[in-house]
Tab-separated table of C-alpha atoms and ligand atoms in Angstrom:
chain	number	residue	atom	x	y	z
A	9	UNK	CA	132.659	94.683	100.511
A	10	UNK	CA	128.949	95.088	100.100
A	11	UNK	CA	125.780	93.144	100.869
A	12	UNK	CA	122.683	92.720	98.716
A	13	UNK	CA	119.414	93.039	100.610
A	14	UNK	CA	116.138	92.114	98.888
A	15	UNK	CA	112.898	93.654	100.155
A	16	UNK	CA	114.783	96.408	101.985
A	17	UNK	CA	111.945	98.934	101.596
A	18	UNK	CA	109.524	96.779	103.572
A	19	UNK	CA	108.986	96.513	107.304
A	20	UNK	CA	111.758	94.160	108.460
A	21	UNK	CA	114.086	94.704	105.490
A	22	UNK	CA	113.863	98.477	105.993
A	23	UNK	CA	114.666	98.182	109.694
A	24	UNK	CA	117.533	95.845	108.809
A	25	UNK	CA	119.073	98.330	106.348
A	26	UNK	CA	118.761	101.241	108.807
A	27	UNK	CA	120.285	99.218	111.658
A	28	UNK	CA	123.061	97.885	109.414
A	29	UNK	CA	124.181	101.361	108.332
A	30	UNK	CA	123.880	102.611	111.920
A	31	UNK	CA	126.276	99.879	113.088
A	32	UNK	CA	128.820	99.601	110.268
A	33	UNK	CA	130.103	101.219	107.085
A	34	UNK	CA	129.674	98.299	104.725
A	35	UNK	CA	127.479	99.451	101.798
A	36	UNK	CA	124.052	97.994	101.115
A	37	UNK	CA	122.608	97.332	97.676
A	38	UNK	CA	118.853	97.315	98.228
A	39	UNK	CA	116.676	95.555	95.614
A	40	UNK	CA	112.954	96.096	96.108
A	41	UNK	CA	110.007	96.121	93.703
A	42	UNK	CA	108.094	98.710	95.793
A	43	UNK	CA	104.872	96.737	95.894
A	44	UNK	CA	102.063	98.120	98.075
A	45	UNK	CA	104.213	97.063	101.096
A	46	UNK	CA	107.436	98.717	99.953
A	47	UNK	CA	107.852	102.325	100.996
A	48	UNK	CA	110.816	104.620	100.367
A	49	UNK	CA	109.654	106.757	103.293
A	50	UNK	CA	111.007	103.959	105.514
A	51	UNK	CA	114.453	104.814	104.164
A	52	UNK	CA	114.111	108.606	104.219
A	53	UNK	CA	116.852	109.005	106.847
A	54	UNK	CA	119.423	107.404	104.485
A	55	UNK	CA	118.179	109.025	101.275
A	56	UNK	CA	121.489	110.784	100.628
A	57	UNK	CA	123.745	108.217	102.288
A	58	UNK	CA	126.361	107.083	99.729
A	59	UNK	CA	126.570	103.693	101.475
A	60	UNK	CA	122.999	102.901	100.379
A	61	UNK	CA	122.204	102.070	96.755
A	62	UNK	CA	118.499	101.531	96.057
A	63	UNK	CA	117.361	99.686	92.948
A	64	UNK	CA	113.685	99.349	92.127
A	65	UNK	CA	113.304	95.914	90.597
A	66	UNK	CA	111.811	92.466	90.823
A	67	UNK	CA	113.605	89.454	92.302
A	68	UNK	CA	111.988	87.371	89.522
A	69	UNK	CA	113.976	89.376	86.940
A	70	UNK	CA	116.989	87.118	86.416
A	71	UNK	CA	118.803	89.459	84.030
A	72	UNK	CA	118.562	92.303	86.544
A	73	UNK	CA	119.750	90.153	89.452
A	74	UNK	CA	122.664	88.801	87.369
A	75	UNK	CA	123.762	92.289	86.405
A	76	UNK	CA	123.545	93.566	90.013
A	77	UNK	CA	125.658	90.650	91.239
A	78	UNK	CA	128.226	91.192	88.469
A	79	UNK	CA	128.462	94.944	89.050
A	80	UNK	CA	128.411	95.085	92.857
A	81	UNK	CA	130.004	91.716	93.733
A	82	UNK	CA	128.211	91.411	97.092
A	83	UNK	CA	129.790	89.121	99.669
A	84	UNK	CA	126.333	88.152	100.938
A	85	UNK	CA	122.656	88.200	100.002
A	86	UNK	CA	120.052	88.746	102.721
A	87	UNK	CA	116.699	87.771	101.260
A	88	UNK	CA	113.635	89.451	102.811
A	89	UNK	CA	111.552	90.169	99.696
A	90	UNK	CA	108.210	88.398	99.872
A	91	UNK	CA	104.491	88.754	99.886
A	92	UNK	CA	103.986	88.587	103.644
A	93	UNK	CA	100.335	88.935	104.669
A	94	UNK	CA	98.331	85.763	105.382
A	95	UNK	CA	94.929	87.410	104.748
A	96	UNK	CA	96.047	88.691	101.340
A	97	UNK	CA	97.297	85.183	100.475
A	98	UNK	CA	93.794	83.863	101.177
A	99	UNK	CA	92.204	86.449	98.868
A	100	UNK	CA	94.822	86.044	96.113
A	101	UNK	CA	97.551	83.408	96.374
A	102	UNK	CA	99.056	83.902	92.879
A	103	UNK	CA	101.476	86.703	93.742
A	104	UNK	CA	102.704	84.677	96.751
A	105	UNK	CA	103.694	81.797	94.494
A	106	UNK	CA	105.389	84.169	92.045
A	107	UNK	CA	107.471	86.214	94.482
A	108	UNK	CA	107.999	83.762	97.336
A	109	UNK	CA	108.625	80.630	95.264
A	110	UNK	CA	109.720	81.736	91.775
A	111	UNK	CA	111.484	84.795	93.159
A	112	UNK	CA	113.492	82.747	95.656
A	113	UNK	CA	114.297	80.211	92.923
A	114	UNK	CA	115.499	83.027	90.643
A	115	UNK	CA	117.723	84.486	93.353
A	116	UNK	CA	119.157	81.073	94.210
A	117	UNK	CA	120.049	80.396	90.593
A	118	UNK	CA	121.632	83.813	90.165
A	119	UNK	CA	123.511	83.395	93.460
A	120	UNK	CA	124.718	79.948	92.411
A	121	UNK	CA	126.120	81.227	89.112
A	122	UNK	CA	127.774	84.163	90.909
A	123	UNK	CA	129.206	81.972	93.675
A	124	UNK	CA	130.501	79.348	91.217
A	125	UNK	CA	132.636	82.008	89.563
A	126	UNK	CA	134.190	83.152	92.856
A	127	UNK	CA	137.507	81.897	94.143
A	128	UNK	CA	139.412	81.584	97.424
A	129	UNK	CA	138.115	83.470	100.454
A	130	UNK	CA	135.471	85.279	98.364
A	131	UNK	CA	133.961	81.872	97.622
A	132	UNK	CA	134.263	80.348	101.104
A	133	UNK	CA	133.013	83.546	102.775
A	134	UNK	CA	129.974	84.042	100.538
A	135	UNK	CA	126.543	83.673	102.220
A	136	UNK	CA	122.922	83.524	101.104
A	137	UNK	CA	120.677	84.197	104.098
A	138	UNK	CA	117.006	83.337	103.679
A	139	UNK	CA	114.539	85.082	105.988
A	140	UNK	CA	111.623	82.795	106.752
A	141	UNK	CA	108.813	82.324	109.222
A	142	UNK	CA	107.634	80.064	112.032
A	143	UNK	CA	104.341	79.642	110.116
A	144	UNK	CA	105.930	76.888	107.993
A	145	UNK	CA	105.654	74.554	111.003
A	146	UNK	CA	101.853	74.850	111.207
A	147	UNK	CA	99.756	75.129	114.346
A	148	UNK	CA	100.501	73.940	117.908
A	149	UNK	CA	98.068	72.574	120.493
A	150	UNK	CA	97.943	74.442	123.842
A	151	UNK	CA	100.418	72.162	125.650
A	152	UNK	CA	102.698	71.245	122.738
A	153	UNK	CA	106.363	72.202	123.131
A	154	UNK	CA	107.473	75.171	121.000
A	155	UNK	CA	108.823	74.688	117.459
A	156	UNK	CA	112.419	73.493	117.209
A	157	UNK	CA	114.364	73.531	113.932
A	158	UNK	CA	113.483	69.850	113.358
A	159	UNK	CA	109.717	70.280	113.745
A	160	UNK	CA	107.894	68.829	110.706
A	161	UNK	CA	106.692	71.302	108.087
A	162	UNK	CA	102.876	71.614	108.104
A	163	UNK	CA	102.035	74.952	106.445
A	164	UNK	CA	98.328	75.783	106.488
A	165	UNK	CA	97.880	79.019	104.504
A	166	UNK	CA	98.879	79.879	100.937
A	167	UNK	CA	101.425	82.304	102.479
A	168	UNK	CA	103.037	79.716	104.751
A	169	UNK	CA	102.942	77.085	101.984
A	170	UNK	CA	104.824	79.461	99.673
A	171	UNK	CA	107.386	80.219	102.397
A	172	UNK	CA	107.763	76.495	103.127
A	173	UNK	CA	108.400	75.892	99.426
A	174	UNK	CA	111.060	78.599	99.414
A	175	UNK	CA	112.726	77.083	102.508
A	176	UNK	CA	112.888	73.718	100.733
A	177	UNK	CA	114.475	75.307	97.664
A	178	UNK	CA	117.111	77.009	99.812
A	179	UNK	CA	117.849	73.722	101.582
A	180	UNK	CA	118.128	71.835	98.276
A	181	UNK	CA	120.492	74.427	96.749
A	182	UNK	CA	122.833	73.793	99.672
A	183	UNK	CA	122.620	70.010	99.619
A	184	UNK	CA	122.838	69.631	95.850
A	185	UNK	CA	125.074	72.503	94.795
A	186	UNK	CA	126.878	73.382	98.026
A	187	UNK	CA	125.606	76.988	97.974
A	188	UNK	CA	126.488	78.401	101.432
A	189	UNK	CA	123.008	79.209	102.712
A	190	UNK	CA	121.574	79.886	106.146
A	191	UNK	CA	117.871	80.151	107.010
A	192	UNK	CA	116.079	81.777	109.934
A	193	UNK	CA	112.478	80.990	110.903
A	194	UNK	CA	111.165	83.838	112.996
A	195	UNK	CA	107.984	84.567	114.925
A	196	UNK	CA	105.742	87.668	114.659
A	197	UNK	CA	107.665	90.930	114.513
A	198	UNK	CA	106.428	94.331	115.622
A	199	UNK	CA	107.958	97.807	115.705
A	200	UNK	CA	108.438	100.952	113.581
A	201	UNK	CA	107.421	100.951	109.880
A	202	UNK	CA	105.094	97.940	110.305
A	203	UNK	CA	102.517	98.132	107.502
A	204	UNK	CA	99.060	98.767	109.012
A	205	UNK	CA	97.461	95.656	107.517
A	206	UNK	CA	99.008	93.568	110.335
A	207	UNK	CA	97.460	93.179	113.796
A	208	UNK	CA	99.468	95.653	115.905
A	209	UNK	CA	99.725	98.652	113.542
A	210	UNK	CA	96.150	98.099	112.299
A	211	UNK	CA	94.821	98.254	115.859
A	212	UNK	CA	96.816	101.425	116.599
A	213	UNK	CA	95.668	103.133	113.387
A	214	UNK	CA	92.012	102.136	113.862
A	215	UNK	CA	91.994	103.139	117.533
A	216	UNK	CA	93.368	106.601	116.771
A	217	UNK	CA	90.713	106.993	114.067
A	218	UNK	CA	87.954	105.873	116.476
A	219	UNK	CA	87.235	102.857	114.263
A	220	UNK	CA	86.362	99.288	115.395
A	221	UNK	CA	89.264	97.035	116.441
A	222	UNK	CA	88.493	93.813	114.511
A	223	UNK	CA	89.482	90.733	116.520
A	224	UNK	CA	89.199	87.512	114.505
A	225	UNK	CA	87.217	84.636	116.047
A	226	UNK	CA	87.537	84.417	119.834
A	227	UNK	CA	90.834	86.334	119.950
A	228	UNK	CA	92.538	83.438	121.757
A	229	UNK	CA	94.976	82.573	118.956
A	230	UNK	CA	98.507	82.683	120.328
A	231	UNK	CA	101.562	84.182	118.642
A	232	UNK	CA	105.147	84.733	119.824
A	233	UNK	CA	106.116	88.413	119.452
A	234	UNK	CA	109.612	89.768	118.766
A	235	UNK	CA	110.699	93.404	118.479
A	236	UNK	CA	111.921	93.986	114.912
A	237	UNK	CA	115.325	95.323	116.049
A	238	UNK	CA	115.946	91.987	117.764
A	239	UNK	CA	115.090	90.089	114.581
A	240	UNK	CA	117.578	92.277	112.700
A	241	UNK	CA	120.298	91.624	115.284
A	242	UNK	CA	119.618	87.871	115.038
A	243	UNK	CA	120.113	88.014	111.262
A	244	UNK	CA	123.359	89.998	111.640
A	245	UNK	CA	124.543	87.343	114.105
A	246	UNK	CA	123.700	84.498	111.722
A	247	UNK	CA	125.429	86.301	108.865
A	248	UNK	CA	128.570	86.708	110.971
A	249	UNK	CA	128.656	83.368	112.789
A	250	UNK	CA	126.056	81.021	111.292
A	251	UNK	CA	127.086	77.711	109.775
A	252	UNK	CA	126.203	77.098	106.093
A	253	UNK	CA	123.325	74.659	105.722
A	254	UNK	CA	121.986	75.411	109.211
A	255	UNK	CA	118.533	76.665	110.184
A	256	UNK	CA	118.002	78.926	113.203
A	257	UNK	CA	114.659	79.575	114.912
A	258	UNK	CA	114.329	83.149	116.156
A	259	UNK	CA	111.749	84.246	118.717
A	260	UNK	CA	111.011	86.513	121.636
A	261	UNK	CA	110.067	83.972	124.347
A	262	UNK	CA	106.839	85.921	124.488
A	263	UNK	CA	103.669	83.974	123.706
A	264	UNK	CA	100.439	85.938	123.971
A	265	UNK	CA	96.820	85.570	122.831
A	266	UNK	CA	95.703	88.221	120.352
A	267	UNK	CA	93.103	89.696	122.686
A	268	UNK	CA	95.818	90.343	125.273
A	269	UNK	CA	97.850	92.205	122.647
A	270	UNK	CA	94.823	94.325	121.739
A	271	UNK	CA	94.054	95.065	125.405
A	272	UNK	CA	97.699	96.053	125.988
A	273	UNK	CA	97.571	98.444	123.020
A	274	UNK	CA	94.336	99.977	124.311
A	275	UNK	CA	95.848	100.501	127.770
A	276	UNK	CA	98.968	102.145	126.303
A	277	UNK	CA	96.889	104.407	124.077
A	278	UNK	CA	94.613	105.297	127.004
A	279	UNK	CA	97.785	106.412	128.769
A	280	UNK	CA	99.662	108.101	125.879
A	281	UNK	CA	96.813	109.463	123.728
A	282	UNK	CA	93.660	109.508	125.882
A	283	UNK	CA	90.327	110.269	124.320
A	284	UNK	CA	91.454	110.588	120.698
A	285	UNK	CA	88.944	108.001	119.508
A	286	UNK	CA	86.142	109.783	121.339
A	287	UNK	CA	85.665	106.997	123.930
A	288	UNK	CA	86.490	106.720	127.640
A	289	UNK	CA	88.754	103.768	126.784
A	290	UNK	CA	89.913	102.409	123.436
A	291	UNK	CA	88.752	98.998	124.706
A	292	UNK	CA	85.195	100.065	123.830
A	293	UNK	CA	86.217	99.814	120.165
A	294	UNK	CA	87.051	96.083	120.348
A	295	UNK	CA	84.782	94.159	117.952
A	296	UNK	CA	84.823	90.404	117.438
A	297	UNK	CA	84.516	89.542	113.728
A	298	UNK	CA	84.423	86.372	111.597
A	299	UNK	CA	87.554	84.271	111.920
A	300	UNK	CA	90.331	83.949	109.318
A	301	UNK	CA	89.779	80.746	107.234
A	302	UNK	CA	92.240	78.040	108.292
A	303	UNK	CA	93.454	80.237	111.166
A	304	UNK	CA	96.461	78.719	112.969
A	305	UNK	CA	95.698	78.535	116.678
A	306	UNK	CA	99.150	78.800	118.204
A	307	UNK	CA	102.777	79.421	117.252
A	308	UNK	CA	105.663	79.251	119.721
A	309	UNK	CA	109.391	79.311	119.074
A	310	UNK	CA	112.145	77.408	120.827
A	311	UNK	CA	115.069	79.802	120.256
A	312	UNK	CA	117.638	77.862	122.281
A	313	UNK	CA	119.761	76.783	119.295
A	314	UNK	CA	120.678	80.324	118.197
A	315	UNK	CA	121.410	81.241	121.825
A	316	UNK	CA	123.531	78.146	122.493
A	317	UNK	CA	125.443	78.115	119.199
A	318	UNK	CA	125.665	81.799	118.248
A	319	UNK	CA	125.068	83.607	121.560
A	320	UNK	CA	121.989	85.576	120.418
A	321	UNK	CA	119.089	86.482	122.716
A	322	UNK	CA	116.480	89.218	122.301
A	323	UNK	CA	117.393	92.476	124.047
A	324	UNK	CA	113.885	93.917	124.234
A	325	UNK	CA	111.073	92.714	126.512
A	326	UNK	CA	107.522	92.903	125.197
A	327	UNK	CA	106.738	95.691	127.683
A	328	UNK	CA	109.616	97.902	126.495
A	329	UNK	CA	109.200	97.024	122.819
A	330	UNK	CA	105.466	97.599	122.603
A	331	UNK	CA	105.663	100.955	124.433
A	332	UNK	CA	108.404	102.118	122.021
A	333	UNK	CA	106.257	100.951	119.121
A	334	UNK	CA	103.123	102.811	120.223
A	335	UNK	CA	105.230	105.933	120.866
A	336	UNK	CA	106.712	105.614	117.361
A	337	UNK	CA	103.251	105.427	115.758
A	338	UNK	CA	102.063	108.432	117.748
A	339	UNK	CA	105.106	110.425	116.660
A	340	UNK	CA	104.837	109.314	113.019
A	341	UNK	CA	101.166	109.673	112.205
A	342	UNK	CA	101.977	111.228	108.829
A	343	UNK	CA	103.793	107.991	107.855
A	344	UNK	CA	100.591	106.059	108.578
A	345	UNK	CA	98.436	108.800	107.014
A	346	UNK	CA	100.290	108.492	103.711
A	347	UNK	CA	99.455	104.783	103.573
A	348	UNK	CA	95.802	105.046	104.595
A	349	UNK	CA	94.564	105.937	101.146
A	350	UNK	CA	93.990	104.401	97.718
A	351	UNK	CA	94.779	100.726	97.547
A	352	UNK	CA	94.887	100.376	101.325
A	353	UNK	CA	91.230	101.419	101.576
A	354	UNK	CA	90.360	98.870	98.890
A	355	UNK	CA	92.121	96.226	100.984
A	356	UNK	CA	90.129	97.161	104.112
A	357	UNK	CA	86.923	96.894	102.120
A	358	UNK	CA	87.887	93.498	100.704
A	359	UNK	CA	89.035	91.978	104.005
A	360	UNK	CA	86.691	93.497	106.588
A	361	UNK	CA	83.450	94.698	104.965
A	362	UNK	CA	81.753	91.288	104.877
A	363	UNK	CA	83.153	89.897	108.138
B	410	NAD	P1	106.720	93.378	103.976
B	410	NAD	O1	105.514	92.904	103.263
B	410	NAD	O2	106.607	94.526	104.920
B	410	NAD	O3	107.860	93.773	102.931
B	410	NAD	C1	108.146	92.999	101.805
B	410	NAD	C2	109.040	93.810	100.873
B	410	NAD	O4	109.367	92.991	99.753
B	410	NAD	C3	108.362	95.070	100.336
B	410	NAD	O5	109.250	96.169	100.423
B	410	NAD	C4	108.054	94.722	98.886
B	410	NAD	O6	108.063	95.857	98.030
B	410	NAD	C5	109.183	93.759	98.573
B	410	NAD	N1	108.836	92.836	97.467
B	410	NAD	C6	107.695	92.108	97.346
B	410	NAD	N2	107.716	91.411	96.199
B	410	NAD	C7	108.897	91.687	95.597
B	410	NAD	C8	109.521	91.256	94.396
B	410	NAD	N3	108.919	90.384	93.565
B	410	NAD	N4	110.751	91.727	94.105
B	410	NAD	C9	111.372	92.601	94.936
B	410	NAD	N5	110.828	93.062	96.068
B	410	NAD	C10	109.608	92.600	96.409
B	410	NAD	O7	107.306	92.090	104.700
B	410	NAD	P2	108.031	91.964	106.114
B	410	NAD	O8	107.010	91.823	107.167
B	410	NAD	O9	109.085	92.994	106.214
B	410	NAD	O10	108.718	90.529	105.930
B	410	NAD	C11	110.016	90.411	105.354
B	410	NAD	C12	110.397	88.938	105.323
B	410	NAD	O11	110.376	88.411	106.639
B	410	NAD	C13	109.433	88.072	104.511
B	410	NAD	O12	110.197	87.119	103.811
B	410	NAD	C14	108.559	87.402	105.559
B	410	NAD	O13	108.099	86.156	105.101
B	410	NAD	C15	109.536	87.257	106.700
B	410	NAD	N6	108.974	87.246	108.052
B	410	NAD	C16	108.117	88.240	108.445
B	410	NAD	C17	107.650	88.250	109.776
B	410	NAD	C18	106.733	89.331	110.280
B	410	NAD	O14	106.261	89.238	111.416
B	410	NAD	N7	106.467	90.381	109.521
B	410	NAD	C19	108.044	87.237	110.668
B	410	NAD	C20	108.898	86.227	110.192
B	410	NAD	C21	109.376	86.251	108.900
B	411	DAU	O1	104.584	84.225	112.581
B	411	DAU	C1	105.278	85.020	111.666
B	411	DAU	C2	104.313	85.664	110.713
B	411	DAU	O2	103.655	86.689	111.444
B	411	DAU	C3	104.973	86.242	109.461
B	411	DAU	O3	105.533	85.201	108.714
B	411	DAU	C4	103.950	86.995	108.615
B	411	DAU	O4	104.596	87.610	107.522
B	411	DAU	C5	103.302	88.053	109.467
B	411	DAU	O5	102.295	88.723	108.742
B	411	DAU	C6	102.701	87.436	110.729
B	411	DAU	O6	101.560	86.589	110.397
B	411	DAU	P1	100.230	86.608	111.270
B	411	DAU	O7	99.124	86.129	110.441
B	411	DAU	O8	100.450	85.964	112.591
B	411	DAU	O9	100.146	88.214	111.530
B	411	DAU	P2	98.899	89.223	111.533
B	411	DAU	O10	99.411	90.504	112.105
B	411	DAU	O11	98.207	89.264	110.227
B	411	DAU	O12	97.918	88.562	112.586
B	411	DAU	C7	98.326	88.293	113.924
B	411	DAU	C8	97.167	87.609	114.619
B	411	DAU	O13	96.104	88.567	114.774
B	411	DAU	C9	96.591	86.456	113.843
B	411	DAU	O14	96.185	85.440	114.756
B	411	DAU	C10	95.363	87.044	113.153
B	411	DAU	C11	94.916	88.116	114.131
B	411	DAU	N1	94.264	89.299	113.524
B	411	DAU	C12	94.901	89.928	112.488
B	411	DAU	C13	94.349	91.035	111.884
B	411	DAU	C14	95.031	91.726	110.724
B	411	DAU	C15	93.057	89.778	114.016
B	411	DAU	O15	92.508	89.220	114.987
B	411	DAU	N2	92.506	90.874	113.424
B	411	DAU	C16	93.080	91.523	112.349
B	411	DAU	O16	92.477	92.493	111.834
């Protein structure tokens, strides 16, 4: 038995692979193109683990995917690979359409051919799990109820539109061809190995460098935050117990405005690494900058279905998860340091210089 993970050198995929091999002995075939967001350092602790087979390759490469499926005969595919950053999708949407839409289509077609050739329990047990986002549902008003699985799709950014398109493909491959798929739509993750283009790791990295903490607009946009280990456990639960064709919303029951997140990070850093930025408090570095175009105001997840039907709930509270996360970044500054060069600097220039 083996599973195929796509995007397993990224933030969530990497955490998923590490947690999987911590909890069981089933091998993982890890297919990742190592874009700017993919990083083999995330997998350093399993570098010599014979249960982990890493293949550098593109999910749009049908011949490669076909040959991996034929050689390794995975019993499941867990599909993380994507372009994942909303701001980058605004600056350049093309790669989002290629990987998120064409890549998912390519994987679905390869999975369908593979699955069609299976028989008996190999066929009935096969799963294609698609990892998606709450952003496909669009933006909520302050008093709207949180997103359920039947909320209409109203994606507002090129990123969320490409993820919405991929969700629709996955759904159609089940309804038309019977491919045994499951989909999860999850809220904002945080935790170890989070690429420092995203809010939480960017704020930690900038604070420790004494640089401004760029808060978009009024900082009152609301997100639901989930510790990455909890997202990984939700996916393992869906893989084990989820029903083909079903969608599960995954969230942390933890809505917070961005400015509160940034203030929490500053308070933790004031406690754990005082004075590094050369200020009495890291809060002095907070700088309001021009808003993100089309910025969604609020996301919130109703995660009752996965709790009721599959018995999953997050284990971590925001307080415990965010402290662990800040401690991880403080203990792994060389991991961040290795990223803060080259193309990352170009990205900072492109996204922040004219704000
Ligand atoms: P990430 O950007 O950190 O990692 C993406 C990984 O995919 C990288 O390792 C990259 O090299 C790889 N990749 C990109 N294009 C590829 C291609 N064409 N072929 C093969 N590999 C490719 O992303 P993440 O934050 O870990 O997100 C993983 C998945 O979870 C995505 O599908 C994302 O939409 C979804 N998601 C993310 C969050 C979040 O808060 N980060 C929340 C909900 C859902
Ligand atoms: O909701 C799930 C989604 O969460 C995932 O699908 C995406 O892959 C993931 O990137 C994340 O999207 P967001 O756009 O919510 O995450 P980001 O960390 O980029 O931003 C979080 C909030 O913080 C958002 O309201 C924008 C704001 N922000 C972000 C950055 C990078 C700032 O105020 N300043 C910043 O510099």
